[in-house]
PDB file of C-alpha atoms in Angstrom:
ATOM      1  CA  MET A   1       0.086   0.014  -0.082  1.00 89.00           C
ATOM      2  CA  ARG A   2       1.544   3.322  -1.118  1.00 92.00           C
ATOM      3  CA  CYS A   3       1.237   6.699   0.474  1.00 92.00           C
ATOM      4  CA  GLY A   4      -1.128   9.374  -1.021  1.00 92.00           C
ATOM      5  CA  VAL A   5      -0.375  12.858  -2.027  1.00 94.00           C
ATOM      6  CA  ILE A   6      -1.347  16.387  -1.072  1.00 95.00           C
ATOM      7  CA  ALA A   7      -2.450  18.819  -3.841  1.00 95.00           C
ATOM      8  CA  ARG A   8      -4.162  22.007  -4.487  1.00 95.00           C
ATOM      9  CA  LYS A   9      -7.259  22.286  -6.670  1.00 96.00           C
ATOM     10  CA  LEU A  10      -6.477  25.284  -9.233  1.00 95.00           C
ATOM     11  CA  GLY A  11     -10.070  24.907 -10.864  1.00 94.00           C
ATOM     12  CA  MET A  12     -11.678  23.160 -13.792  1.00 94.00           C
ATOM     13  CA  SER A  13     -10.936  22.998 -17.363  1.00 93.00           C
ATOM     14  CA  ARG A  14     -11.648  20.369 -20.289  1.00 93.00           C
ATOM     15  CA  ILE A  15      -9.770  18.552 -22.696  1.00 92.00           C
ATOM     16  CA  PHE A  16     -10.703  16.948 -26.214  1.00 92.00           C
ATOM     17  CA  ASN A  17     -10.106  13.155 -26.969  1.00 87.00           C
ATOM     18  CA  ASP A  18      -9.250  11.944 -30.444  1.00 88.00           C
ATOM     19  CA  LYS A  19     -12.902  11.710 -31.146  1.00 90.00           C
ATOM     20  CA  GLY A  20     -13.453  15.228 -30.531  1.00 90.00           C
ATOM     21  CA  GLU A  21     -15.449  14.670 -27.310  1.00 91.00           C
ATOM     22  CA  HIS A  22     -14.746  16.899 -24.349  1.00 92.00           C
ATOM     23  CA  ILE A  23     -13.792  15.691 -20.882  1.00 93.00           C
ATOM     24  CA  PRO A  24     -14.219  17.921 -17.912  1.00 95.00           C
ATOM     25  CA  VAL A  25     -11.081  17.652 -15.796  1.00 95.00           C
ATOM     26  CA  THR A  26     -10.205  19.459 -12.660  1.00 95.00           C
ATOM     27  CA  ILE A  27      -6.583  20.625 -12.338  1.00 96.00           C
ATOM     28  CA  LEU A  28      -4.593  19.676  -9.148  1.00 95.00           C
ATOM     29  CA  ARG A  29      -1.117  21.023  -8.443  1.00 95.00           C
ATOM     30  CA  LEU A  30       1.454  19.423  -6.201  1.00 94.00           C
ATOM     31  CA  GLU A  31       3.349  21.984  -4.426  1.00 92.00           C
ATOM     32  CA  ASP A  32       6.916  20.968  -2.549  1.00 90.00           C
ATOM     33  CA  VAL A  33       5.333  17.713  -1.254  1.00 92.00           C
ATOM     34  CA  GLU A  34       7.839  16.300   1.069  1.00 92.00           C
ATOM     35  CA  VAL A  35       8.437  13.774   3.697  1.00 92.00           C
ATOM     36  CA  LEU A  36       8.536  14.900   7.092  1.00 92.00           C
ATOM     37  CA  SER A  37       8.717  11.964   9.416  1.00 92.00           C
ATOM     38  CA  THR A  38       8.001   8.090   9.258  1.00 92.00           C
ATOM     39  CA  ARG A  39       6.379   5.869  11.727  1.00 92.00           C
ATOM     40  CA  SER A  40       7.335   2.507  12.267  1.00 90.00           C
ATOM     41  CA  VAL A  41       6.146  -0.832  14.021  1.00 92.00           C
ATOM     42  CA  GLU A  42       9.222  -1.272  16.330  1.00 91.00           C
ATOM     43  CA  LYS A  43       8.731   2.405  17.646  1.00 91.00           C
ATOM     44  CA  ASP A  44       5.087   3.307  17.361  1.00 91.00           C
ATOM     45  CA  GLY A  45       3.163   0.409  16.388  1.00 92.00           C
ATOM     46  CA  TYR A  46       2.491   0.785  12.916  1.00 93.00           C
ATOM     47  CA  THR A  47       3.711   2.050   9.566  1.00 94.00           C
ATOM     48  CA  ALA A  48       2.910   5.425   8.025  1.00 94.00           C
ATOM     49  CA  ILE A  49       4.643   8.551   6.280  1.00 94.00           C
ATOM     50  CA  GLN A  50       3.768  12.150   7.242  1.00 93.00           C
ATOM     51  CA  LEU A  51       3.780  14.432   3.976  1.00 94.00           C
ATOM     52  CA  GLY A  52       4.100  18.264   4.245  1.00 93.00           C
ATOM     53  CA  PHE A  53       2.629  20.626   1.691  1.00 93.00           C
ATOM     54  CA  ASN A  54       3.875  24.023   0.205  1.00 91.00           C
ATOM     55  CA  ASN A  55       6.453  25.863   2.176  1.00 91.00           C
ATOM     56  CA  LYS A  56       5.170  28.950   4.243  1.00 89.00           C
ATOM     57  CA  LYS A  57       7.239  31.621   6.286  1.00 89.00           C
ATOM     58  CA  SER A  58       8.761  30.779   9.467  1.00 87.00           C
ATOM     59  CA  LYS A  59       7.147  33.685  11.213  1.00 88.00           C
ATOM     60  CA  ASN A  60       4.049  32.146  10.621  1.00 88.00           C
ATOM     61  CA  VAL A  61       4.581  28.718  12.494  1.00 89.00           C
ATOM     62  CA  ASN A  62       4.633  28.352  16.335  1.00 90.00           C
ATOM     63  CA  LYS A  63       7.526  27.193  18.245  1.00 91.00           C
ATOM     64  CA  PRO A  64       6.667  23.439  18.552  1.00 90.00           C
ATOM     65  CA  LEU A  65       6.073  23.220  14.698  1.00 90.00           C
ATOM     66  CA  LYS A  66       9.305  24.935  14.223  1.00 90.00           C
ATOM     67  CA  GLY A  67      11.231  22.159  16.206  1.00 91.00           C
ATOM     68  CA  PHE A  68       9.364  19.664  14.221  1.00 90.00           C
ATOM     69  CA  PHE A  69      10.418  21.037  10.919  1.00 90.00           C
ATOM     70  CA  ALA A  70      13.946  21.686  12.421  1.00 90.00           C
ATOM     71  CA  LYS A  71      14.098  18.086  12.836  1.00 89.00           C
ATOM     72  CA  ALA A  72      13.150  17.085   9.324  1.00 88.00           C
ATOM     73  CA  LYS A  73      15.600  19.745   8.253  1.00 88.00           C
ATOM     74  CA  THR A  74      13.141  21.165   5.930  1.00 89.00           C
ATOM     75  CA  GLU A  75      11.027  24.758   5.385  1.00 90.00           C
ATOM     76  CA  PRO A  76       7.902  24.965   7.426  1.00 91.00           C
ATOM     77  CA  LYS A  77       4.898  23.526   5.567  1.00 92.00           C
ATOM     78  CA  GLU A  78       1.410  24.766   5.169  1.00 92.00           C
ATOM     79  CA  LYS A  79      -0.341  21.466   5.717  1.00 92.00           C
ATOM     80  CA  ILE A  80       0.931  18.172   7.164  1.00 93.00           C
ATOM     81  CA  VAL A  81      -1.140  14.700   6.403  1.00 94.00           C
ATOM     82  CA  GLU A  82      -0.138  11.370   7.524  1.00 94.00           C
ATOM     83  CA  PHE A  83      -0.978   8.247   5.219  1.00 94.00           C
ATOM     84  CA  ARG A  84      -0.764   4.566   6.375  1.00 94.00           C
ATOM     85  CA  VAL A  85       1.631   2.497   4.180  1.00 93.00           C
ATOM     86  CA  SER A  86       2.854  -1.018   4.032  1.00 91.00           C
ATOM     87  CA  GLU A  87       6.188  -1.598   5.660  1.00 91.00           C
ATOM     88  CA  ASN A  88       7.827  -2.158   2.062  1.00 89.00           C
ATOM     89  CA  ALA A  89       6.528   1.419   0.772  1.00 89.00           C
ATOM     90  CA  LEU A  90       8.280   3.617   3.519  1.00 90.00           C
ATOM     91  CA  LEU A  91      10.158   6.507   2.250  1.00 90.00           C
ATOM     92  CA  ASN A  92      13.307   8.420   3.254  1.00 90.00           C
ATOM     93  CA  VAL A  93      12.616  11.780   5.109  1.00 89.00           C
ATOM     94  CA  GLY A  94      13.532  14.842   2.638  1.00 88.00           C
ATOM     95  CA  ASP A  95      12.275  12.821  -0.337  1.00 90.00           C
ATOM     96  CA  LYS A  96      10.000  14.993  -2.562  1.00 92.00           C
ATOM     97  CA  ILE A  97       6.997  13.506  -4.443  1.00 93.00           C
ATOM     98  CA  GLY A  98       5.771  14.436  -7.749  1.00 91.00           C
ATOM     99  CA  ALA A  99       3.028  14.175 -10.097  1.00 92.00           C
ATOM    100  CA  ASN A 100       4.703  11.010 -11.810  1.00 91.00           C
ATOM    101  CA  HIS A 101       3.464   9.372  -8.458  1.00 93.00           C
ATOM    102  CA  PHE A 102       0.412   8.428 -10.442  1.00 93.00           C
ATOM    103  CA  ILE A 103       0.009   7.175 -14.268  1.00 93.00           C
ATOM    104  CA  SER A 104      -2.608   8.417 -16.911  1.00 92.00           C
ATOM    105  CA  GLY A 105      -5.661   5.996 -16.618  1.00 92.00           C
ATOM    106  CA  GLN A 106      -5.460   5.334 -13.118  1.00 94.00           C
ATOM    107  CA  LYS A 107      -8.153   5.383 -10.650  1.00 95.00           C
ATOM    108  CA  ILE A 108      -7.593   7.493  -7.646  1.00 95.00           C
ATOM    109  CA  ASP A 109      -9.748   8.554  -4.387  1.00 95.00           C
ATOM    110  CA  VAL A 110      -9.995  12.304  -3.709  1.00 96.00           C
ATOM    111  CA  MET A 111     -10.825  13.787  -0.307  1.00 96.00           C
ATOM    112  CA  GLY A 112     -11.060  17.307   0.547  1.00 95.00           C
ATOM    113  CA  VAL A 113     -13.946  19.742   2.535  1.00 96.00           C
ATOM    114  CA  SER A 114     -16.751  20.632   0.558  1.00 95.00           C
ATOM    115  CA  GLN A 115     -17.780  24.276   0.006  1.00 94.00           C
ATOM    116  CA  GLY A 116     -19.887  25.337   2.771  1.00 94.00           C
ATOM    117  CA  LYS A 117     -23.448  26.825   1.875  1.00 93.00           C
ATOM    118  CA  GLY A 118     -24.149  28.299   5.323  1.00 96.00           C
ATOM    119  CA  PHE A 119     -27.416  27.644   6.923  1.00 97.00           C
ATOM    120  CA  ALA A 120     -29.882  25.854   4.602  1.00 96.00           C
ATOM    121  CA  GLY A 121     -33.626  24.622   5.222  1.00 94.00           C
ATOM    122  CA  SER A 122     -34.509  20.966   4.846  1.00 94.00           C
ATOM    123  CA  MET A 123     -35.523  21.370   1.197  1.00 95.00           C
ATOM    124  CA  LYS A 124     -32.217  22.270   0.009  1.00 95.00           C
ATOM    125  CA  ARG A 125     -30.065  20.729   2.636  1.00 95.00           C
ATOM    126  CA  HIS A 126     -31.801  17.164   2.307  1.00 95.00           C
ATOM    127  CA  ASN A 127     -34.050  17.420  -0.878  1.00 95.00           C
ATOM    128  CA  PHE A 128     -37.151  17.156   1.108  1.00 94.00           C
ATOM    129  CA  GLY A 129     -40.324  17.694  -1.066  1.00 93.00           C
ATOM    130  CA  GLY A 130     -41.916  20.269   1.433  1.00 92.00           C
ATOM    131  CA  MET A 131     -45.455  20.457   2.215  1.00 92.00           C
ATOM    132  CA  GLN A 132     -48.631  21.331   0.166  1.00 92.00           C
ATOM    133  CA  ALA A 133     -49.032  24.363  -1.463  1.00 92.00           C
ATOM    134  CA  THR A 134     -52.993  24.645  -0.288  1.00 92.00           C
ATOM    135  CA  HIS A 135     -55.522  22.522   1.421  1.00 93.00           C
ATOM    136  CA  GLY A 136     -55.033  24.075   4.738  1.00 92.00           C
ATOM    137  CA  VAL A 137     -51.168  24.782   4.709  1.00 91.00           C
ATOM    138  CA  SER A 138     -50.235  28.314   5.534  1.00 91.00           C
ATOM    139  CA  ILE A 139     -46.728  29.741   6.001  1.00 90.00           C
ATOM    140  CA  SER A 140     -45.189  26.099   6.461  1.00 91.00           C
ATOM    141  CA  HIS A 141     -44.639  25.385   2.690  1.00 94.00           C
ATOM    142  CA  ARG A 142     -40.881  24.533   2.960  1.00 94.00           C
ATOM    143  CA  ALA A 143     -41.235  23.131   6.508  1.00 93.00           C
ATOM    144  CA  HIS A 144     -39.867  19.614   7.077  1.00 91.00           C
ATOM    145  CA  GLY A 145     -42.742  18.607   9.165  1.00 88.00           C
ATOM    146  CA  SER A 146     -42.807  16.327  12.470  1.00 87.00           C
ATOM    147  CA  THR A 147     -39.318  16.061  14.263  1.00 87.00           C
ATOM    148  CA  GLY A 148     -40.646  13.923  17.101  1.00 81.00           C
ATOM    149  CA  ASN A 149     -42.432  11.006  18.298  1.00 79.00           C
ATOM    150  CA  SER A 150     -45.530  10.423  20.787  1.00 78.00           C
ATOM    151  CA  GLN A 151     -44.998  10.122  24.501  1.00 81.00           C
ATOM    152  CA  ASP A 152     -42.419   7.385  24.143  1.00 81.00           C
ATOM    153  CA  PRO A 153     -39.473   8.655  23.737  1.00 81.00           C
ATOM    154  CA  GLY A 154     -40.593  12.177  23.787  1.00 83.00           C
ATOM    155  CA  ARG A 155     -37.732  13.446  22.196  1.00 87.00           C
ATOM    156  CA  THR A 156     -36.044  14.025  18.962  1.00 88.00           C
ATOM    157  CA  TRP A 157     -33.820  11.305  17.886  1.00 88.00           C
ATOM    158  CA  ARG A 158     -30.317  12.124  17.335  1.00 90.00           C
ATOM    159  CA  GLY A 159     -29.355  12.743  13.603  1.00 90.00           C
ATOM    160  CA  LYS A 160     -32.876  13.701  12.386  1.00 92.00           C
ATOM    161  CA  LYS A 161     -32.818  15.196   9.243  1.00 94.00           C
ATOM    162  CA  MET A 162     -33.543  18.973   9.888  1.00 94.00           C
ATOM    163  CA  ALA A 163     -32.237  22.541   8.764  1.00 94.00           C
ATOM    164  CA  GLY A 164     -28.736  23.526   9.949  1.00 95.00           C
ATOM    165  CA  GLN A 165     -25.193  23.872   8.446  1.00 95.00           C
ATOM    166  CA  TYR A 166     -24.757  22.764   4.825  1.00 95.00           C
ATOM    167  CA  GLY A 167     -21.562  21.708   3.626  1.00 94.00           C
ATOM    168  CA  ASN A 168     -17.988  22.324   4.950  1.00 94.00           C
ATOM    169  CA  VAL A 169     -17.540  18.730   5.672  1.00 94.00           C
ATOM    170  CA  LYS A 170     -14.805  16.043   4.879  1.00 95.00           C
ATOM    171  CA  VAL A 171     -15.953  14.432   1.552  1.00 95.00           C
ATOM    172  CA  THR A 172     -14.201  11.581  -0.381  1.00 96.00           C
ATOM    173  CA  THR A 173     -15.003  11.003  -4.081  1.00 95.00           C
ATOM    174  CA  GLN A 174     -13.925   7.595  -5.326  1.00 95.00           C
ATOM    175  CA  ASN A 175     -12.923   6.120  -8.529  1.00 95.00           C
ATOM    176  CA  LEU A 176     -11.930   9.281 -10.487  1.00 95.00           C
ATOM    177  CA  THR A 177      -9.645   8.858 -13.562  1.00 94.00           C
ATOM    178  CA  VAL A 178      -6.303  10.603 -13.714  1.00 94.00           C
ATOM    179  CA  ILE A 179      -6.548  12.119 -17.248  1.00 93.00           C
ATOM    180  CA  LYS A 180      -2.918  13.631 -17.938  1.00 92.00           C
ATOM    181  CA  LEU A 181      -0.064  14.205 -15.944  1.00 92.00           C
ATOM    182  CA  LEU A 182       2.186  17.372 -16.696  1.00 91.00           C
ATOM    183  CA  GLU A 183       5.239  16.687 -14.784  1.00 88.00           C
ATOM    184  CA  ASP A 184       7.113  19.722 -15.609  1.00 88.00           C
ATOM    185  CA  ASP A 185       4.457  21.848 -13.864  1.00 90.00           C
ATOM    186  CA  ASN A 186       3.698  19.453 -11.178  1.00 92.00           C
ATOM    187  CA  LEU A 187       0.105  19.257 -12.263  1.00 94.00           C
ATOM    188  CA  ILE A 188      -2.442  16.278 -12.469  1.00 95.00           C
ATOM    189  CA  LEU A 189      -5.405  16.485 -14.624  1.00 95.00           C
ATOM    190  CA  VAL A 190      -8.611  14.463 -13.181  1.00 95.00           C
ATOM    191  CA  GLU A 191     -11.828  13.669 -14.967  1.00 95.00           C
ATOM    192  CA  GLY A 192     -14.802  15.159 -13.049  1.00 94.00           C
ATOM    193  CA  SER A 193     -15.099  17.473 -10.276  1.00 94.00           C
ATOM    194  CA  VAL A 194     -13.428  17.123  -6.922  1.00 94.00           C
ATOM    195  CA  PRO A 195     -14.506  18.452  -3.311  1.00 94.00           C
ATOM    196  CA  GLY A 196     -13.558  21.858  -2.304  1.00 92.00           C
ATOM    197  CA  SER A 197     -13.378  25.715  -3.053  1.00 93.00           C
ATOM    198  CA  LYS A 198     -10.601  26.717  -5.770  1.00 93.00           C
ATOM    199  CA  ASN A 199      -7.480  26.994  -4.193  1.00 93.00           C
ATOM    200  CA  GLY A 200      -8.444  24.393  -1.544  1.00 94.00           C
ATOM    201  CA  ILE A 201      -6.096  21.640  -0.279  1.00 95.00           C
ATOM    202  CA  VAL A 202      -7.097  18.047  -1.247  1.00 95.00           C
ATOM    203  CA  THR A 203      -5.600  14.588  -0.651  1.00 95.00           C
ATOM    204  CA  LEU A 204      -5.149  12.033  -3.414  1.00 95.00           C
ATOM    205  CA  SER A 205      -4.730   8.349  -2.826  1.00 94.00           C
ATOM    206  CA  ASP A 206      -4.714   5.113  -5.023  1.00 94.00           C
ATOM    207  CA  ALA A 207      -8.514   3.962  -5.063  1.00 94.00           C
ATOM    208  CA  VAL A 208      -9.118   1.461  -2.807  1.00 94.00           C
ATOM    209  CA  LYS A 209     -11.855  -0.378  -5.003  1.00 94.00           C
ATOM    210  CA  TYR A 210      -9.300  -0.996  -7.700  1.00 93.00           C
ATOM    211  CA  ASP A 211      -5.895  -2.682  -7.905  1.00 93.00           C
ATOM    212  CA  LEU A 212      -2.917  -0.679  -8.564  1.00 92.00           C
ATOM    213  CA  PRO A 213      -1.685  -0.631 -12.097  1.00 91.00           C
ATOM    214  CA  LYS A 214       1.780  -2.333 -12.510  1.00 91.00           C
ATOM    215  CA  GLU A 215       3.232   0.641 -14.153  1.00 91.00           C
ATOM    216  CA  ALA A 216       2.673   2.563 -11.298  1.00 91.00           C
ATOM    217  CA  PRO A 217       5.784   3.740  -9.381  1.00 91.00           C
ATOM    218  CA  PHE A 218       6.446   1.780  -6.164  1.00 90.00           C
ATOM    219  CA  PRO A 219       6.987   2.953  -3.496  1.00 88.00           C
ATOM    220  CA  ALA A 220       6.325   6.435  -4.915  1.00 89.00           C
ATOM    221  CA  GLY A 221       7.055   8.648  -7.533  1.00 89.00           C
ATOM    222  CA  LEU A 222       9.893  10.736  -6.634  1.00 89.00           C
ATOM    223  CA  ARG A 223      10.756  14.374  -8.017  1.00 82.00           C
ATOM    224  CA  THR A 224      14.650  14.639  -9.268  1.00 72.00           C
ATOM    225  CA  SER A 225      16.702  17.634  -8.129  1.00 57.00           C
ATOM    226  CA  GLU A 226      16.814  18.719 -12.096  1.00 47.00           C
ATOM    227  CA  ALA A 227      12.770  19.012 -11.758  1.00 49.00           C
ATOM    228  CA  SER A 228      11.463  22.531 -12.236  1.00 44.00           C
ATOM    229  CA  ASN A 229      10.244  24.607  -9.431  1.00 48.00           C
ATOM    230  CA  ASP A 230       6.536  25.016  -8.622  1.00 48.00           C
ATOM    231  CA  LYS A 231       4.855  28.082 -10.305  1.00 44.00           C
ATOM    232  CA  SER A 232       2.471  30.602  -8.300  1.00 42.00           C
ATOM    233  CA  LEU A 233      -1.109  30.760  -9.052  1.00 45.00           C
ATOM    234  CA  PRO A 234      -3.130  30.935 -11.064  1.00 48.00           C
ATOM    235  CA  VAL A 235      -1.979  28.465 -14.143  1.00 55.00           C
ATOM    236  CA  SER A 236       0.569  30.011 -16.005  1.00 51.00           C
ATOM    237  CA  GLU A 237      -0.026  31.161 -19.539  1.00 48.00           C
ATOM    238  CA  GLU A 238       2.852  28.676 -20.563  1.00 54.00           C
ATOM    239  CA  THR A 239       1.098  25.694 -18.927  1.00 53.00           C
ATOM    240  CA  VAL A 240      -2.182  26.652 -20.998  1.00 46.00           C
ATOM    241  CA  GLY A 241      -0.586  27.022 -24.092  1.00 51.00           C
ATOM    242  CA  LYS A 242       0.955  23.327 -23.607  1.00 51.00           C
ATOM    243  CA  MET A 243      -2.546  21.754 -22.863  1.00 55.00           C
ATOM    244  CA  SER A 244      -4.131  23.765 -25.715  1.00 46.00           C
ATOM    245  CA  GLU A 245      -1.440  22.598 -28.216  1.00 50.00           C
ATOM    246  CA  SER A 246      -1.522  18.854 -27.136  1.00 49.00           C
ATOM    247  CA  GLU A 247      -5.210  18.115 -26.322  1.00 53.00           C
ATOM    248  CA  GLY A 248      -6.948  21.318 -27.084  1.00 51.00           C
ATOM    249  CA  ALA A 249      -7.791  22.382 -23.526  1.00 49.00           C
ATOM    250  CA  GLN A 250      -9.705  25.459 -22.523  1.00 50.00           C
ATOM    251  CA  VAL A 251      -8.875  26.759 -19.000  1.00 46.00           C
ATOM    252  CA  GLU A 252     -12.119  28.414 -17.683  1.00 49.00           C
ATOM    253  CA  ASN A 253     -11.430  31.382 -15.072  1.00 42.00           C
TER     254      ASN A 253
END
């Protein structure tokens, strides 16, 4: 079992295939994804890898975290995520993972925090049908109806579908297909939409419902020292030009 990676959602675009059909894709970028520490069975009771994402200024990091990053001999990171791995998939501290961690056509699972919609009613939040428009119903057309029981138990059950906070929860979308990799720019193009807002951070991992392709690098796809540096947001015109020339992609701002 390999580790996953951390990426930033840049937005959506589309790519045309050989038949002229357009495929909607989400553009994800890996930014300085580096191994910070490892967990072993002998010391911790399980095997895992902690990855850091995107360098940040040291002044914005508290003292305990400064010591943690100093031990790893790396720059402070914006996000830290731990991935469970098998013993033969452990990496060395300081290794950097690139877009070549996956291959085109591979199935992956993407996890992120969904867009928050604020306080919403039961019809928008749970797709309730509402009450009748007439026949004695007044000022309750979009109400959710009864919330309790009779005398026993005389309370509202936990988890009852009612109005409340909509969105802003951790969501996992499974079995998305990797359409294309742009290794020079550290970009991954995934078919369809992924959870989260633009510029949000998501985690990518091998699909649990599909076998890992034999062509996928094991234990991970590492970046070489000659690899180009990450570019700043948004997607550069150079990258858009490469996509347009090769696959006819159109980036939607």
